[in-house]
C-alpha atoms as a PDB file:
ATOM      1  CA  MET A   1     111.829  97.403  67.944  1.00  0.00           C
ATOM      2  CA  ALA A   2     111.629 101.000  66.998  1.00  0.00           C
ATOM      3  CA  GLU A   3     113.093 103.312  64.005  1.00  0.00           C
ATOM      4  CA  THR A   4     114.304 106.373  66.719  1.00  0.00           C
ATOM      5  CA  ASP A   5     116.131 103.492  68.953  1.00  0.00           C
ATOM      6  CA  THR A   6     118.395 101.861  65.693  1.00  0.00           C
ATOM      7  CA  ALA A   7     119.843 105.358  65.691  1.00  0.00           C
ATOM      8  CA  LEU A   8     120.790 104.672  70.106  1.00  0.00           C
ATOM      9  CA  GLY A   9     124.085 104.079  70.652  1.00  0.00           C
ATOM     10  CA  TYR A  10     125.652 101.918  73.252  1.00  0.00           C
ATOM     11  CA  GLU A  11     125.720 104.144  75.931  1.00  0.00           C
ATOM     12  CA  GLN A  12     122.727 106.863  75.219  1.00  0.00           C
ATOM     13  CA  ALA A  13     120.554 102.968  75.987  1.00  0.00           C
ATOM     14  CA  ARG A  14     122.132 101.229  79.063  1.00  0.00           C
ATOM     15  CA  ASP A  15     121.736 104.821  80.411  1.00  0.00           C
ATOM     16  CA  GLU A  16     117.843 105.639  79.542  1.00  0.00           C
ATOM     17  CA  LEU A  17     117.741 101.034  80.093  1.00  0.00           C
ATOM     18  CA  ILE A  18     119.818 101.948  83.435  1.00  0.00           C
ATOM     19  CA  GLU A  19     116.926 104.428  84.762  1.00  0.00           C
ATOM     20  CA  VAL A  20     113.214 102.848  83.436  1.00  0.00           C
ATOM     21  CA  VAL A  21     115.116 100.041  85.899  1.00  0.00           C
ATOM     22  CA  ARG A  22     115.429 102.612  88.834  1.00  0.00           C
ATOM     23  CA  ARG A  23     111.969 103.865  88.500  1.00  0.00           C
ATOM     24  CA  LEU A  24     110.591  99.950  88.080  1.00  0.00           C
ATOM     25  CA  GLU A  25     112.456  99.508  91.126  1.00  0.00           C
ATOM     26  CA  ALA A  26     111.480 102.519  93.466  1.00  0.00           C
ATOM     27  CA  GLY A  27     107.783 101.533  92.491  1.00  0.00           C
ATOM     28  CA  GLY A  28     105.162 104.224  92.460  1.00  0.00           C
ATOM     29  CA  THR A  29     103.549 103.592  88.968  1.00  0.00           C
ATOM     30  CA  THR A  30     100.787 102.585  87.602  1.00  0.00           C
ATOM     31  CA  LEU A  31     100.507  99.043  86.112  1.00  0.00           C
ATOM     32  CA  GLU A  32     100.017 101.198  83.030  1.00  0.00           C
ATOM     33  CA  GLU A  33     102.745 102.923  82.880  1.00  0.00           C
ATOM     34  CA  SER A  34     104.876 100.408  84.974  1.00  0.00           C
ATOM     35  CA  LEU A  35     104.623  97.872  81.483  1.00  0.00           C
ATOM     36  CA  ALA A  36     105.031 100.921  79.122  1.00  0.00           C
ATOM     37  CA  LEU A  37     108.696 101.393  80.986  1.00  0.00           C
ATOM     38  CA  TRP A  38     108.719  96.898  80.937  1.00  0.00           C
ATOM     39  CA  GLU A  39     108.612  97.538  76.938  1.00  0.00           C
ATOM     40  CA  ARG A  40     110.841 100.232  76.855  1.00  0.00           C
ATOM     41  CA  GLY A  41     113.473  98.598  78.672  1.00  0.00           C
ATOM     42  CA  GLU A  42     112.559  95.790  76.929  1.00  0.00           C
ATOM     43  CA  GLN A  43     113.582  97.456  73.855  1.00  0.00           C
ATOM     44  CA  LEU A  44     116.877  99.220  75.491  1.00  0.00           C
ATOM     45  CA  ALA A  45     117.825  95.426  76.518  1.00  0.00           C
ATOM     46  CA  THR A  46     117.885  94.775  72.674  1.00  0.00           C
ATOM     47  CA  VAL A  47     119.551  97.723  70.790  1.00  0.00           C
ATOM     48  CA  CYS A  48     122.528  97.143  73.587  1.00  0.00           C
ATOM     49  CA  ARG A  49     122.356  93.476  72.937  1.00  0.00           C
ATOM     50  CA  ASP A  50     122.198  94.413  69.228  1.00  0.00           C
ATOM     51  CA  TRP A  51     125.084  96.797  69.677  1.00  0.00           C
ATOM     52  CA  LEU A  52     127.465  94.451  71.917  1.00  0.00           C
ATOM     53  CA  GLU A  53     127.440  90.907  69.090  1.00  0.00           C
ATOM     54  CA  GLY A  54     128.405  93.956  66.800  1.00  0.00           C
ATOM     55  CA  ALA A  55     130.753  94.456  68.888  1.00  0.00           C
ATOM     56  CA  ARG A  56     131.789  90.985  69.581  1.00  0.00           C
ATOM     57  CA  ALA A  57     131.791  90.073  65.496  1.00  0.00           C
ATOM     58  CA  ARG A  58     134.534  92.913  64.704  1.00  0.00           C
ATOM     59  CA  LEU A  59     136.441  91.678  67.917  1.00  0.00           C
ATOM     60  CA  ASP A  60     136.279  88.085  66.328  1.00  0.00           C
ATOM     61  CA  SER A  61     137.347  89.048  62.615  1.00  0.00           C
ATOM     62  CA  ALA A  62     140.372  91.685  63.929  1.00  0.00           C
ATOM     63  CA  LEU A  63     141.283  88.952  65.624  1.00  0.00           C
ATOM     64  CA  ALA A  64     141.018  85.957  63.446  1.00  0.00           C
ATOM     65  CA  ALA A  65     142.640  88.209  60.916  1.00  0.00           C
ATOM     66  CA  ARG A  66     145.555  88.573  63.342  1.00  0.00           C
ATOM     67  CA  GLU A  67     145.642  84.695  63.927  1.00  0.00           C
ATOM     68  CA  GLN A  68     145.445  84.246  59.641  1.00  0.00           C
ATOM     69  CA  GLY A  69     148.699  87.041  59.086  1.00  0.00           C
ATOM     70  CA  GLU A  70     150.385  85.051  62.523  1.00  0.00           C
ATOM     71  CA  GLY A  71     150.227  81.416  60.463  1.00  0.00           C
ATOM     72  CA  ARG A  72     151.205  82.723  57.575  1.00  0.00           C
ATOM     73  CA  GLU A  73     153.834  83.841  59.223  1.00  0.00           C
ATOM     74  CA  GLU A  74     154.833  80.388  60.917  1.00  0.00           C
ATOM     75  CA  THR A  75     154.462  78.369  58.166  1.00  0.00           C
ATOM     76  CA  GLY A  76     157.264  80.428  55.960  1.00  0.00           C
ATOM     77  CA  THR A  77     154.878  82.064  53.546  1.00  0.00           C
ATOM     78  CA  ASP A  78     157.200  85.141  54.859  1.00  0.00           C
ATOM     79  CA  ARG A  79     160.259  84.614  53.240  1.00  0.00           C
ATOM     80  CA  SER A  80     161.559  87.507  54.344  1.00  0.00           C
ATOM     81  CA  ASP A  81     164.031  86.427  56.854  1.00  0.00           C
ATOM     82  CA  LEU A  82     166.496  84.292  53.963  1.00  0.00           C
ATOM     83  CA  GLY A  83     168.532  87.256  52.850  1.00  0.00           C
ATOM     84  CA  GLY A  84     167.742  86.604  49.447  1.00  0.00           C
END
């Protein structure tokens, strides 16, 4: 992946990928142009996948932390409701 690809946000990469797919589907490009578009599409798809995997990891981490906090309350380690 090119260094500039890592600076692309998800939305930017997705939008460019949509344009690449549109151009490939429209046809009218040479074989060399089509191959270059395909390769760029693969790079952009990787950028999007990396962003989505990162987002999934953050969500999983947040959910695990929340569940862990709820688990402590259910086991009675939070005794603030006992009044003292």
